[in-house]
Amino acid sequence: MATVAESPESETHPPSHDYSKTNNLQTFNQTTPFIDYVIAQAQLYHQAFDDGVNSTIDAAKSRFAQIRSTSYAHFNQTLDSLDDLKSQYNAYEDLLFGKIKEGVLVAASRPLITCGAAAALGLTVLKRPRRVLYYSTLRLFANEESMISRAHAEVKELRQSIQLLKAEGEKLEKSALHAEEQFLHGRTKLRQAGKQIRNVIQSAYKIERRAGGLKDILGELPKREASLFRSQVYQLASEAKKEKSSLSKEISKISNYGISV
């Protein structure tokens, strides 16, 4: 009677609630080959059982034919073969149910991995969940594409705004340079005007001194002739004094702007 060697049972440990998602994924990857191995063993045992049944049926047919033509001893041999077949079937059945029981114990000890494997199997094998997953993935990609296009549009608008700001900044810089040039030009003109005013004030001082000299000369002339010139000299001296006062105020204004004259 043929015997089948059983694979060693894998040691199972109860999962800890503190495991991270990475440890769960690694445990799932370790458990998936074991489940595949159990399914492959079950298929192998089922195939072996079918082969044994077919071979036994063929042997039984031939032996029944021999029984008809020979003797009762062949019938007893056929009964022994059937007993062997029954014991072999029981061994296969015990081994199969043992593997299934072992898989159930592993699944019960790791419910999270079992649920994940069942969900993944359902999504990949069943038609309706696979369709739902497909359309959900399409919607996800469509949403990502819309978000990417929106981000590109916003980046384009920001670039345009930055270019406008740069253009405005260049214009303001040119205006500031022009204003600075005008300011420097104005300072130069004010300094020159202040120097000219200073010269005019010096001329006014000279006129006042000359008017004082004329007063001395007029004192030596006869009164009739001196009175005629005296009024004109006083008028000229008064006008020179007024002009000097007003020009001094203009010099003070220029000095207040921080321009040395």
Short mmCIF file of C-alpha atoms in Angstrom, two decimals, residues 51-195:
data_model
loop_
_atom_site.label_atom_id
_atom_site.label_comp_id
_atom_site.label_asym_id
_atom_site.label_seq_id
_atom_site.Cartn_x
_atom_site.Cartn_y
_atom_site.Cartn_z
CA ASP A 51 -5.70 7.27 -10.68
CA GLY A 52 -5.91 4.66 -7.93
CA VAL A 53 -9.66 4.27 -8.42
CA ASN A 54 -9.30 3.94 -12.20
CA SER A 55 -6.47 1.42 -11.89
CA THR A 56 -8.43 -0.55 -9.28
CA ILE A 57 -11.54 -0.58 -11.46
CA ASP A 58 -9.48 -1.83 -14.38
CA ALA A 59 -7.86 -4.46 -12.17
CA ALA A 60 -11.27 -5.44 -10.77
CA LYS A 61 -12.69 -5.86 -14.25
CA SER A 62 -9.81 -8.06 -15.28
CA ARG A 63 -9.99 -10.01 -12.04
CA PHE A 64 -13.74 -10.51 -12.33
CA ALA A 65 -13.12 -11.89 -15.78
CA GLN A 66 -10.47 -14.19 -14.34
CA ILE A 67 -12.92 -15.21 -11.58
CA ARG A 68 -15.41 -16.29 -14.17
CA SER A 69 -12.78 -18.35 -15.96
CA THR A 70 -10.56 -19.53 -13.13
CA SER A 71 -11.35 -20.00 -9.43
CA TYR A 72 -12.56 -18.54 -6.17
CA ALA A 73 -9.01 -17.53 -5.10
CA HIS A 74 -8.97 -14.61 -7.50
CA PHE A 75 -12.16 -13.29 -5.94
CA ASN A 76 -10.47 -13.25 -2.52
CA GLN A 77 -7.49 -11.40 -4.06
CA THR A 78 -9.88 -8.82 -5.50
CA LEU A 79 -11.42 -8.32 -2.07
CA ASP A 80 -7.94 -7.76 -0.65
CA SER A 81 -7.25 -5.18 -3.36
CA LEU A 82 -10.48 -3.42 -2.51
CA ASP A 83 -9.45 -3.39 1.16
CA ASP A 84 -6.10 -1.91 0.18
CA LEU A 85 -7.88 0.69 -1.94
CA LYS A 86 -10.15 1.57 0.96
CA SER A 87 -7.22 1.95 3.35
CA GLN A 88 -5.35 4.06 0.79
CA TYR A 89 -8.41 6.24 0.31
CA ASN A 90 -8.72 6.65 4.08
CA ALA A 91 -5.05 7.65 4.26
CA TYR A 92 -5.49 10.23 1.49
CA GLU A 93 -8.65 11.48 3.12
CA ASP A 94 -7.00 11.83 6.52
CA LEU A 95 -4.02 13.62 4.96
CA LEU A 96 -6.26 15.98 2.98
CA PHE A 97 -8.45 16.84 5.95
CA GLY A 98 -5.31 17.26 8.07
CA LYS A 99 -3.93 19.83 5.63
CA ILE A 100 -7.29 21.58 5.45
CA LYS A 101 -7.49 21.62 9.25
CA GLU A 102 -3.96 23.01 9.41
CA GLY A 103 -4.90 25.77 6.93
CA VAL A 104 -8.02 26.59 8.93
CA LEU A 105 -5.96 26.85 12.13
CA VAL A 106 -3.47 29.16 10.41
CA ALA A 107 -6.32 31.30 9.06
CA ALA A 108 -7.96 31.43 12.49
CA SER A 109 -4.71 32.44 14.19
CA ARG A 110 -4.17 35.27 11.68
CA PRO A 111 -7.59 36.77 10.90
CA LEU A 112 -6.27 40.01 9.40
CA ILE A 113 -4.13 38.19 6.85
CA THR A 114 -6.95 35.74 6.11
CA CYS A 115 -9.43 38.56 5.51
CA GLY A 116 -6.91 40.37 3.32
CA ALA A 117 -6.24 37.22 1.30
CA ALA A 118 -9.96 36.52 0.93
CA ALA A 119 -10.64 40.11 -0.15
CA ALA A 120 -7.77 40.05 -2.66
CA LEU A 121 -8.95 36.69 -4.00
CA GLY A 122 -12.53 37.98 -4.28
CA LEU A 123 -11.43 41.14 -6.09
CA THR A 124 -9.26 39.25 -8.56
CA VAL A 125 -11.47 36.18 -9.18
CA LEU A 126 -15.07 37.40 -8.92
CA LYS A 127 -16.36 39.36 -11.90
CA ARG A 128 -18.39 42.09 -10.16
CA PRO A 129 -15.73 43.11 -7.58
CA ARG A 130 -13.12 43.06 -10.33
CA ARG A 131 -15.27 45.39 -12.41
CA VAL A 132 -15.81 47.69 -9.44
CA LEU A 133 -12.06 47.75 -8.77
CA TYR A 134 -11.38 48.47 -12.45
CA TYR A 135 -13.77 51.41 -12.66
CA SER A 136 -12.59 52.75 -9.28
CA THR A 137 -9.01 52.67 -10.59
CA LEU A 138 -10.11 54.49 -13.76
CA ARG A 139 -11.85 57.18 -11.69
CA LEU A 140 -8.76 57.51 -9.52
CA PHE A 141 -6.53 58.03 -12.56
CA ALA A 142 -9.06 60.49 -14.03
CA ASN A 143 -9.08 62.48 -10.79
CA GLU A 144 -5.27 62.49 -10.74
CA GLU A 145 -5.15 63.68 -14.35
CA SER A 146 -7.60 66.51 -13.60
CA MET A 147 -5.58 67.51 -10.54
CA ILE A 148 -2.36 67.48 -12.57
CA SER A 149 -3.91 69.59 -15.35
CA ARG A 150 -5.27 72.03 -12.75
CA ALA A 151 -1.85 72.26 -11.13
CA HIS A 152 -0.25 72.96 -14.54
CA ALA A 153 -2.79 75.74 -15.18
CA GLU A 154 -2.12 77.31 -11.79
CA VAL A 155 1.64 77.13 -12.34
CA LYS A 156 1.18 78.79 -15.74
CA GLU A 157 -0.88 81.60 -14.16
CA LEU A 158 1.75 82.09 -11.47
CA ARG A 159 4.47 82.33 -14.11
CA GLN A 160 2.48 84.92 -16.02
CA SER A 161 1.92 86.90 -12.79
CA ILE A 162 5.65 86.76 -12.03
CA GLN A 163 6.47 87.99 -15.53
CA LEU A 164 4.02 90.90 -15.11
CA LEU A 165 5.59 91.75 -11.76
CA LYS A 166 9.03 91.70 -13.34
CA ALA A 167 7.85 94.03 -16.12
CA GLU A 168 6.28 96.42 -13.61
CA GLY A 169 9.43 96.30 -11.52
CA GLU A 170 11.57 97.18 -14.52
CA LYS A 171 9.27 100.11 -15.33
CA LEU A 172 9.43 101.37 -11.75
CA GLU A 173 13.20 100.99 -11.73
CA LYS A 174 13.48 103.04 -14.94
CA SER A 175 11.15 105.68 -13.47
CA ALA A 176 13.22 105.80 -10.29
CA LEU A 177 16.42 106.21 -12.30
CA HIS A 178 14.83 108.96 -14.35
CA ALA A 179 13.56 110.68 -11.18
CA GLU A 180 17.01 110.38 -9.65
CA GLU A 181 18.54 111.94 -12.74
CA GLN A 182 15.98 114.74 -12.63
CA PHE A 183 16.67 115.23 -8.93
CA LEU A 184 20.41 115.43 -9.48
CA HIS A 185 19.86 117.76 -12.41
CA GLY A 186 17.56 119.90 -10.22
CA ARG A 187 20.14 119.99 -7.42
CA THR A 188 22.75 121.13 -9.90
CA LYS A 189 20.44 123.84 -11.19
CA LEU A 190 19.59 124.96 -7.66
CA ARG A 191 23.26 125.09 -6.74
CA GLN A 192 23.99 127.15 -9.82
CA ALA A 193 21.02 129.42 -9.11
CA GLY A 194 22.20 129.82 -5.52
CA LYS A 195 25.64 130.86 -6.72
#
